[in-house]
Short mmCIF file of C-alpha atoms in Angstrom, two decimals:
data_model
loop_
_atom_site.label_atom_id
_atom_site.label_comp_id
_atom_site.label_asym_id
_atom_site.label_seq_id
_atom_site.Cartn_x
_atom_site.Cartn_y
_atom_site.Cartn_z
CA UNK T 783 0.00 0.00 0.00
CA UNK T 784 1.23 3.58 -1.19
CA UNK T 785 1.15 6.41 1.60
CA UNK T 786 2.48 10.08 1.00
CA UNK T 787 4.29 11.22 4.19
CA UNK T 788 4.88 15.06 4.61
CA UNK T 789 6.93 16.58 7.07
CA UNK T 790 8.03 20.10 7.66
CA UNK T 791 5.15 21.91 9.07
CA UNK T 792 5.28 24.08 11.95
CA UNK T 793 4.57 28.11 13.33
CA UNK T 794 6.42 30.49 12.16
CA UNK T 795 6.64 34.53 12.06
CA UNK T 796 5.83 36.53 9.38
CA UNK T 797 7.83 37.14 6.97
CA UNK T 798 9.64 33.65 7.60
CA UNK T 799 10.28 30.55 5.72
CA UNK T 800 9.67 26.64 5.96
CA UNK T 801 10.71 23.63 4.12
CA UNK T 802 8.16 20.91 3.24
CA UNK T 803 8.90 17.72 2.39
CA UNK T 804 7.04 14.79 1.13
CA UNK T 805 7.85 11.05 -0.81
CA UNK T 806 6.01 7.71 -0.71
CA UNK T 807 6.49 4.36 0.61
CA UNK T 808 5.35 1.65 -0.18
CA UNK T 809 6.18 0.32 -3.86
CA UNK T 810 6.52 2.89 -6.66
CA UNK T 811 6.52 1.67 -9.89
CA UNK T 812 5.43 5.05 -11.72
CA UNK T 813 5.21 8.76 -11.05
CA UNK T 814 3.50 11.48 -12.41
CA UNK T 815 3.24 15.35 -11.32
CA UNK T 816 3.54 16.31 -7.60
CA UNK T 817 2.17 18.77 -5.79
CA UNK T 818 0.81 20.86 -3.13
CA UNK T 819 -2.58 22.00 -2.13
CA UNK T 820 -4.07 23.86 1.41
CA UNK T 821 -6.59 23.98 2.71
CA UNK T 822 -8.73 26.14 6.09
CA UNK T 823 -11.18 25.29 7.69
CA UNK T 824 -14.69 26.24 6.35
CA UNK T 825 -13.11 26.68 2.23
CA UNK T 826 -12.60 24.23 -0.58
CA UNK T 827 -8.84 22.87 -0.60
CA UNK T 828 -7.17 24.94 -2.66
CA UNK T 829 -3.62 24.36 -5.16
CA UNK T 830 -0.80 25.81 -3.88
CA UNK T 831 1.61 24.64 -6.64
CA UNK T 832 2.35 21.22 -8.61
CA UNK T 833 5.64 20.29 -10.61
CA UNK T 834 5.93 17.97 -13.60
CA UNK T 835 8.39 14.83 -13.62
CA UNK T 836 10.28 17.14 -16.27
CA UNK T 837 10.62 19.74 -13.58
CA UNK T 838 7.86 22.09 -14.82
CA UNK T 839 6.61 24.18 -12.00
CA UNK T 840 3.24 25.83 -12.07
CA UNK T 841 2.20 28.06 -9.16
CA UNK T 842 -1.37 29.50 -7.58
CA UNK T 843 -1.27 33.81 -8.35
CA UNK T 844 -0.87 34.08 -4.64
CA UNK T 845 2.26 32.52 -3.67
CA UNK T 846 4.42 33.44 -6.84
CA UNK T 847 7.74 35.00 -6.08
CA UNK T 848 7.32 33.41 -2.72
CA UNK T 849 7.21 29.52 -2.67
CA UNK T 850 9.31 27.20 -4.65
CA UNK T 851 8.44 23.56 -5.49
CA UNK T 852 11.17 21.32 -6.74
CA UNK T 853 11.42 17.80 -6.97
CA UNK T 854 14.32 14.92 -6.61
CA UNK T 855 13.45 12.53 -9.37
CA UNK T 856 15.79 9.79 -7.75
CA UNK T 857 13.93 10.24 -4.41
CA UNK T 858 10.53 10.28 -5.50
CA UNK T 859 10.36 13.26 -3.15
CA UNK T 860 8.36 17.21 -3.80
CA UNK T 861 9.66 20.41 -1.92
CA UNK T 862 8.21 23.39 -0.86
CA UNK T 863 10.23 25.85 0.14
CA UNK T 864 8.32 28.98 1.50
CA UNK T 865 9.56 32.20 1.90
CA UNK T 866 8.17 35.59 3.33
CA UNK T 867 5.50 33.80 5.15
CA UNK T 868 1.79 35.52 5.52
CA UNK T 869 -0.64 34.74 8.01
CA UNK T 870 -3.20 34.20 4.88
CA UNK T 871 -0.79 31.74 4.66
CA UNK T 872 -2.21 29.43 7.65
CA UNK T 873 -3.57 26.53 6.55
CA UNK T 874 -2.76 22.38 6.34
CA UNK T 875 -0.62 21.54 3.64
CA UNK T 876 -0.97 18.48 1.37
CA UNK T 877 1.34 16.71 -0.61
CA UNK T 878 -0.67 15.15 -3.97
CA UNK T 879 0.75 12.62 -6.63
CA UNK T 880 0.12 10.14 -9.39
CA UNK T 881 1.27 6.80 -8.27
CA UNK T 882 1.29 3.32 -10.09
CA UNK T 883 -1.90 4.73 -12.12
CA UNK T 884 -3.86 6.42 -9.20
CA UNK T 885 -3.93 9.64 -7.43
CA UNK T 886 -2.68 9.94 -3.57
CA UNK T 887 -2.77 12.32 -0.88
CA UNK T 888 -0.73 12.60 2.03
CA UNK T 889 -2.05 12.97 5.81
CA UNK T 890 -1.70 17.06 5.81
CA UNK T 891 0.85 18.86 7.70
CA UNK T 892 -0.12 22.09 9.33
CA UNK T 893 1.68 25.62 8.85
CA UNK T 894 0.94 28.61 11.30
CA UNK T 895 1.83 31.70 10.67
CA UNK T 896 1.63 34.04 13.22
CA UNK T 897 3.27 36.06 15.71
#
C-alpha cells in the first residue's frame, strides 16, 4: 500500500520561511506530477503549486515569487520551500501525486503563521 508522508510543518513569524517535504512508501513503480494544495477550515482545498516529472513548476497567483516547489526525481520526493511567510498563509498543507496509475494524498501537515 502507497502512503504520501509530509513533514516540515510548523509556526512560524511573518515574513519567515519553511521547508516541506514529502515522498512515498510503499512500492513505486510510476510517477506522475507532484504537488501541493491547502486547505482552512470552512473553504474548498485549494492548489498551492504542482511540478511535472520534467521539472515544470506551475504556481497558484498568490504565492508566486514566494514559494518554490522542486522535486528529486531519484527520491521520488516534492519540496516546498516557502519564503516571506503571511498569516493568509495558515492553513494544512498536502502533498498530492500520481502513483502506479492512481492519485494519492498525504495525511496534511499544518503551517501557522503568526506572531
Amino acid at each position: 500500500q502507497v502512503q504520501l508522508v509530509e513533514s516540515g510543518g510548523g509556526l512560524v513569524q511573518p515574513g519567515g520561511s519553511l521547508r516541506l517535504s514529502c515522498a512515498p512508501s510503499g512500492t513505486v513503480l510510476s510517477i506522475g506530477t507532484m504537488g501541493w494544495y491547502r486547505q482552512v477550515p470552512g473553504k474548498q482545498r485549494e492548489l498551492v503549486a504542482t511540478v511535472t516529472r520534467g521539472l515544470t513548476p506551475r504556481y497558484a497567483d498568490s504565492v508566486k515569487g514566494r514559494f518554490i516547489i522542486s522535486r528529486d526525481n531519484a527520491k521520488n520526493t516534492v519540496y516546498l520551500q516557502m519564503s516571506s511567510l503571511k498569516p493568509e498563509d495558515t492553513a494544512v498543507y498536502y502533498c498530492q501525486s500520481n502513483i502506479n496509475g492512481e492519485l494519492y494524498w498525504g495525511q496534511g501537515t499544518r503551517v501557522t503563521v503568526s506572531s
